[in-house]
CSV table of C-alpha atoms and ligand atoms in Angstrom, one decimal:
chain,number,residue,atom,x,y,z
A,61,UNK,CA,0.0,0.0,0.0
A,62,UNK,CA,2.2,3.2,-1.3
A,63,UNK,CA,1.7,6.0,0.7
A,64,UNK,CA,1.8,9.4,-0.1
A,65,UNK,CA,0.4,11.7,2.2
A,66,UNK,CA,-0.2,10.4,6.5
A,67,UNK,CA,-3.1,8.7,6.9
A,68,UNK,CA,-5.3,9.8,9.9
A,69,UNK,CA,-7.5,7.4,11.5
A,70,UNK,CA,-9.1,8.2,14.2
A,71,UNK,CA,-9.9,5.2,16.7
A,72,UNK,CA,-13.7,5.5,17.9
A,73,UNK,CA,-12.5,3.8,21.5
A,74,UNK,CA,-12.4,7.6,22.3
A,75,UNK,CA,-15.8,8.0,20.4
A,76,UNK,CA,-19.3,8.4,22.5
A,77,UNK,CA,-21.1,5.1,22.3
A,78,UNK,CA,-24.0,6.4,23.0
A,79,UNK,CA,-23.7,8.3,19.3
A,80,UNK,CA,-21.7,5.7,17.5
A,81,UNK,CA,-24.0,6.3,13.7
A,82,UNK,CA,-23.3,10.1,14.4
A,83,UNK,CA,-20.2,9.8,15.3
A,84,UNK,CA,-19.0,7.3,12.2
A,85,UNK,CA,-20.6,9.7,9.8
A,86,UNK,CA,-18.7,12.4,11.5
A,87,UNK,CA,-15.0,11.2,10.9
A,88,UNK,CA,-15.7,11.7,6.7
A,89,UNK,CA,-17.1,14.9,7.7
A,90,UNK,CA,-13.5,15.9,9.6
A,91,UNK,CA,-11.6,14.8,6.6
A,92,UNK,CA,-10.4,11.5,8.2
A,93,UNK,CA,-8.6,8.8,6.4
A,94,UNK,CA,-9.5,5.4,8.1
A,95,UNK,CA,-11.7,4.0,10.9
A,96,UNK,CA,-9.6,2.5,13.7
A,97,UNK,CA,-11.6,-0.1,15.5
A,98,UNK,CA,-10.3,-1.0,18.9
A,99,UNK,CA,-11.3,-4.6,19.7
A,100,UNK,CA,-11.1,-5.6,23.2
A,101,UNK,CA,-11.7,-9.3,24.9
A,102,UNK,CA,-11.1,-8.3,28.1
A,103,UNK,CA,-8.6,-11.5,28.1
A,104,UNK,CA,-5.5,-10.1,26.0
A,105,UNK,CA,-5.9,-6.3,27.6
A,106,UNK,CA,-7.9,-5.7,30.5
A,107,UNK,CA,-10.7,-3.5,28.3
A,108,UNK,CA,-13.8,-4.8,27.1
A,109,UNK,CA,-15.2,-2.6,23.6
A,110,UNK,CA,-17.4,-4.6,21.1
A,111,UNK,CA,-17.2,-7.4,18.2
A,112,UNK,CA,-18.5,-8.1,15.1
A,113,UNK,CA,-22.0,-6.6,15.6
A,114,UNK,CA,-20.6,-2.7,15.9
A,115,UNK,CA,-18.7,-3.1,12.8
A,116,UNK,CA,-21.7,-5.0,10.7
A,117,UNK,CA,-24.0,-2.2,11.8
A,118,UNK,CA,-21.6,0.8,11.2
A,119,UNK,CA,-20.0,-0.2,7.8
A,120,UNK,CA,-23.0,1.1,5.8
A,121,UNK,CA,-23.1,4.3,7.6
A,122,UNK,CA,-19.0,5.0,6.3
A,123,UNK,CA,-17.1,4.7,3.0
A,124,UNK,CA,-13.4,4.5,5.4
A,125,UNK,CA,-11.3,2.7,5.6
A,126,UNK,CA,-12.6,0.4,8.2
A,127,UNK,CA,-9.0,-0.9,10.1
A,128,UNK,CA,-9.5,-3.5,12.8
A,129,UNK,CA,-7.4,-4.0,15.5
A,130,UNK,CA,-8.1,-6.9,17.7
A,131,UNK,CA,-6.6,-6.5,21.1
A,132,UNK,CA,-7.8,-10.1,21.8
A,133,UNK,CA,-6.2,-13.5,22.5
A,134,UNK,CA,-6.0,-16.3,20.4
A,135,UNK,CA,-7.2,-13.9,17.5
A,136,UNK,CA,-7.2,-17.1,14.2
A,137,UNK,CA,-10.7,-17.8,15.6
A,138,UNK,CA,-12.0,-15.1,15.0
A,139,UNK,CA,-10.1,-12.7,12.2
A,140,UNK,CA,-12.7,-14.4,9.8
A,141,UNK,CA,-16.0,-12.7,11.3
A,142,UNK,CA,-14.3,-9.9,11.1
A,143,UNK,CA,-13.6,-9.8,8.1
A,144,UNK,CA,-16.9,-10.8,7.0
A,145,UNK,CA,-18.3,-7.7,9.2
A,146,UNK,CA,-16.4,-5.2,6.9
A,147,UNK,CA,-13.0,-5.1,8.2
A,148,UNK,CA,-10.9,-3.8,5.4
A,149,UNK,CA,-8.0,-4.7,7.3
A,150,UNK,CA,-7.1,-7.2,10.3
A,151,UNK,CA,-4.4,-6.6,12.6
A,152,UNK,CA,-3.7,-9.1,15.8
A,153,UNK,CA,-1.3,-8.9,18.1
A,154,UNK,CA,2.1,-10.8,17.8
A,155,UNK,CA,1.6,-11.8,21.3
A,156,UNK,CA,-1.5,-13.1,21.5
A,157,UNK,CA,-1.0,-15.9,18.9
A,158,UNK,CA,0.5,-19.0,18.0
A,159,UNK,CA,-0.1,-19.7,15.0
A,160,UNK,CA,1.1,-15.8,13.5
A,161,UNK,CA,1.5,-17.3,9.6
A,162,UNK,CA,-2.1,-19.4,9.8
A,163,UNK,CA,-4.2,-16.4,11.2
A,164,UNK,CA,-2.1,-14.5,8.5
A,165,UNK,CA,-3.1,-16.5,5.6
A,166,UNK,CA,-6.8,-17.0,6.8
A,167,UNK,CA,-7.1,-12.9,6.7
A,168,UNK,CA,-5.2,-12.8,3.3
A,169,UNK,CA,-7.4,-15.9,1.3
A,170,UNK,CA,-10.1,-14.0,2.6
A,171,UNK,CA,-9.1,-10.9,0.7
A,172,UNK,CA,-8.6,-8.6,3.3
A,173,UNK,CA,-5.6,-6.6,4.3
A,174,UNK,CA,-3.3,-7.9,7.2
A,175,UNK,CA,-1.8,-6.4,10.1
A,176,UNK,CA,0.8,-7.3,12.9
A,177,UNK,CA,0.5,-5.3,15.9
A,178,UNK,CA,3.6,-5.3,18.5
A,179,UNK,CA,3.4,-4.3,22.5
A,180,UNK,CA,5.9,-1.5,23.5
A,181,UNK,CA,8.0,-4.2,25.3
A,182,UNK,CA,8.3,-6.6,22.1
A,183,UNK,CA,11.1,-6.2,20.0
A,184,UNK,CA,10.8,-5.4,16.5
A,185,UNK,CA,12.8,-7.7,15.1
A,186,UNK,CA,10.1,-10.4,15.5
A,187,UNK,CA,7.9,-9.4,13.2
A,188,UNK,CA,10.8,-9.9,10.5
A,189,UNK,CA,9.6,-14.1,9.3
A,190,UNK,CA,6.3,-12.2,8.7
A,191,UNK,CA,7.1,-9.1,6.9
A,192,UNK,CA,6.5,-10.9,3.1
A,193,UNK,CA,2.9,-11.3,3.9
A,194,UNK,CA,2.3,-8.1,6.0
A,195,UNK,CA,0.1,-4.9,4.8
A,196,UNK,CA,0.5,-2.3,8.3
A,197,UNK,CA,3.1,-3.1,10.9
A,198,UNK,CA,1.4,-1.8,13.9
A,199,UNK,CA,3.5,0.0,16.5
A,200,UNK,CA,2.5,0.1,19.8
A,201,UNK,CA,3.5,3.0,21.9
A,202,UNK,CA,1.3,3.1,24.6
A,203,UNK,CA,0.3,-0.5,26.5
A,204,UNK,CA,-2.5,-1.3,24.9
A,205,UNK,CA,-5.9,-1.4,26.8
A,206,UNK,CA,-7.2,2.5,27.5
A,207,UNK,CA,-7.4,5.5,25.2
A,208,UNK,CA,-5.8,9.0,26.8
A,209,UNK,CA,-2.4,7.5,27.7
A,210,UNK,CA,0.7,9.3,27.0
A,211,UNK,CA,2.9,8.4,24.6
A,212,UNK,CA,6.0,6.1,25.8
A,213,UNK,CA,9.4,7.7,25.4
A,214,UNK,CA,11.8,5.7,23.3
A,215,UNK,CA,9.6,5.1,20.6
A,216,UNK,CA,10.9,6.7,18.1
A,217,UNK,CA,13.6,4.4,17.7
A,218,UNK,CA,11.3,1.5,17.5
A,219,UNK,CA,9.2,3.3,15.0
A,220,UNK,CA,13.0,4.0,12.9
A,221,UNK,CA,13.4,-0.1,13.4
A,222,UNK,CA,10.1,-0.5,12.2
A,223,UNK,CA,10.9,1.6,9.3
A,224,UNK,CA,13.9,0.3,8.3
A,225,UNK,CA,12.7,-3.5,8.3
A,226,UNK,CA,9.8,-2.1,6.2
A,227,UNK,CA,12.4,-0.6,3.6
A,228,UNK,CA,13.9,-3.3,3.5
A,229,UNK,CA,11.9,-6.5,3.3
A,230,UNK,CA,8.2,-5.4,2.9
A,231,UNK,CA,8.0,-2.4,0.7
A,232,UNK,CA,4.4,-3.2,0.6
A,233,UNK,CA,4.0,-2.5,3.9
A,234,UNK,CA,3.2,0.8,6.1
A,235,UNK,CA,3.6,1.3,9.7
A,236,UNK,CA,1.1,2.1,11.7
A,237,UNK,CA,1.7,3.8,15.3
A,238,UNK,CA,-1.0,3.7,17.8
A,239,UNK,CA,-1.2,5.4,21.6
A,240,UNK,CA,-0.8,8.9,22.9
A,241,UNK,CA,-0.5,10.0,19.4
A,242,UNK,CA,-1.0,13.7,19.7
A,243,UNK,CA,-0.5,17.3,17.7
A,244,UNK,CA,2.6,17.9,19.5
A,245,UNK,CA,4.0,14.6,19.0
A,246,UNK,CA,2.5,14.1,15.4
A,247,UNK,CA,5.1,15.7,13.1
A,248,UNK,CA,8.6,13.8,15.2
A,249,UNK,CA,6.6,10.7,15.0
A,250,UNK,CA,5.9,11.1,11.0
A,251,UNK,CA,10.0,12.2,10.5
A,252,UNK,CA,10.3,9.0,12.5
A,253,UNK,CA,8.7,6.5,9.7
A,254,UNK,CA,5.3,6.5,10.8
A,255,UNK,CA,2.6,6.3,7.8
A,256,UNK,CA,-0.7,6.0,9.2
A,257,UNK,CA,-1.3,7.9,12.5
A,258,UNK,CA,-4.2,5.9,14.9
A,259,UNK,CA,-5.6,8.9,17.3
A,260,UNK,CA,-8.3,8.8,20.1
A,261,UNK,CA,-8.1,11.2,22.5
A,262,UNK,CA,-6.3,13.9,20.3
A,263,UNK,CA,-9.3,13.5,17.8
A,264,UNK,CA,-12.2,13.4,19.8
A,265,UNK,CA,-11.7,15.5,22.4
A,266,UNK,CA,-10.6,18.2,20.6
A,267,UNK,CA,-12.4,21.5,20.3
A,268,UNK,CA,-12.3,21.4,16.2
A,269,UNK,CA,-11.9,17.7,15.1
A,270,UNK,CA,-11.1,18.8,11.3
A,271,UNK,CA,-8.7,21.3,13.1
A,272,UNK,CA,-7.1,18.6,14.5
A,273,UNK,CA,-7.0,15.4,11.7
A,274,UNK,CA,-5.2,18.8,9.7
A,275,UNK,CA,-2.7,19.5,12.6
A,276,UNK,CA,-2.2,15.9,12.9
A,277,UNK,CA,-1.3,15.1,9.2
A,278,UNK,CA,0.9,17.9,9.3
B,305,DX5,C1,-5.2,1.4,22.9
B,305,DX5,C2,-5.8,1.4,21.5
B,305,DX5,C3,-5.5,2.7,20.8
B,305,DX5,C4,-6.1,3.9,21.6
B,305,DX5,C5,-5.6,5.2,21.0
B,305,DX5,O1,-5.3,0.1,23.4
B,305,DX5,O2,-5.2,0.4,20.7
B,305,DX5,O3,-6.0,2.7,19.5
B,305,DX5,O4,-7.5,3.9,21.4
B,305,DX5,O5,-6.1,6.2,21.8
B,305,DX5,P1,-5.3,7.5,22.1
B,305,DX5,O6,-5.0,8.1,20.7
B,305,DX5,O7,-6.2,8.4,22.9
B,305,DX5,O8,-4.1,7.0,22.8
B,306,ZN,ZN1,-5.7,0.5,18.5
């Protein structure tokens, strides 16, 4: 997936439930890139958020980019219902998986895009057996779980090693960096490699949320 400009995509765990429709409709509106869809089993991260249902009912209401991240253990059983939901992509977490080149394949027969996501205090160079198959490297840099966290220091330099495994082995690839991404912290974190910014907080609780996707993208 070449890149060209950053791509913004707000992720609706900072959204108000209570208005998801509204609020779906409301990231086009803002001039937002992609959906992010935080998935939480309350097993993997000690969150619960929703399934397949939300994403089924929301995908008519949005022409995004719907990218789902499951935050949930043993993800192969379930990256299929996902998909079939309207995920456009499908990213699981290195560490919640055994079998990282089966749940790989499953999302990619299926036709969908495939992410692999990687905790703050997981070294980068294990996603490099998977990098031929990958779409989005995910980045961790806050643990995830909770929306509104800060950003961890020393992240940039895992977001260069994510970069410069990308360059090299999966040009097909863009990294995605996800947790206490912010306007202040936006432009050192693009110079750092990132191509696709995930932002809660910074989105939607901002005073102007078109103000902010522009101040984000830099
Ligand atoms: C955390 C999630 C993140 C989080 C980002 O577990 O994966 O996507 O919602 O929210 P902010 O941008 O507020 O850190
Ligand atoms: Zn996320």
């Amino acid at each position: 997936m070449p890149m060209s400009k950053t791509i913004i995509a707000p992720s609706i765990l900072s959204a108000n439930f209570a208005d998801m429709g509204k609020e779906i409709k409301n990231l086009s509106e803002i001039g937002a890139d992609w959906v992010h869809l935080d998935v939480m089993d309350g097993m993997f991260v000690p969150n619960l958020t929703f399934g397949f249902k939300m994403i089924k009912d929301i995908r008519p209401l949005s022409k995004l980019f719907f990218d789902a991240h499951l935050m949930i253990a043993q993800p192969k059983r379930y990256v299929k219902r996902f998909i079939e939901s309207g995920a456009d992509l499908v990213s699981f977490h290195y560490e919640a998986e055994d079998d990282i080149d089966g749940t790989l394949d499953i999302i990619k027969n299926a036709g969908c895009k495939c992410g692999l996501a990687i905790n703050p205090d997981t070294d980068v160079n294990v996603i490099k057996p998977y990098l031929s198959k990958l779409d989005l490297i995910l980045v961790m840099t806050v643990f995830p779980g909770f929306g509104g966290q800060k950003f961890i220091d020393g992240s940039l330099d895992r977001i260069n090693k994510a970069k410069a495994l990308r360059d090299e082995y999966a040009p097909q690839a863009v990294v995605e960096i996800d947790g206490g991404v912010n306007v202040a912290n936006a432009r050192s974190i693009i110079q750092a490699g990132a191509d696709v910014l995930v932002a809660g907080n910074a989105v939607f609780g901002a005073a102007d949320r078109a103000v902010a996707v522009k101040q984000l993208r830099g």
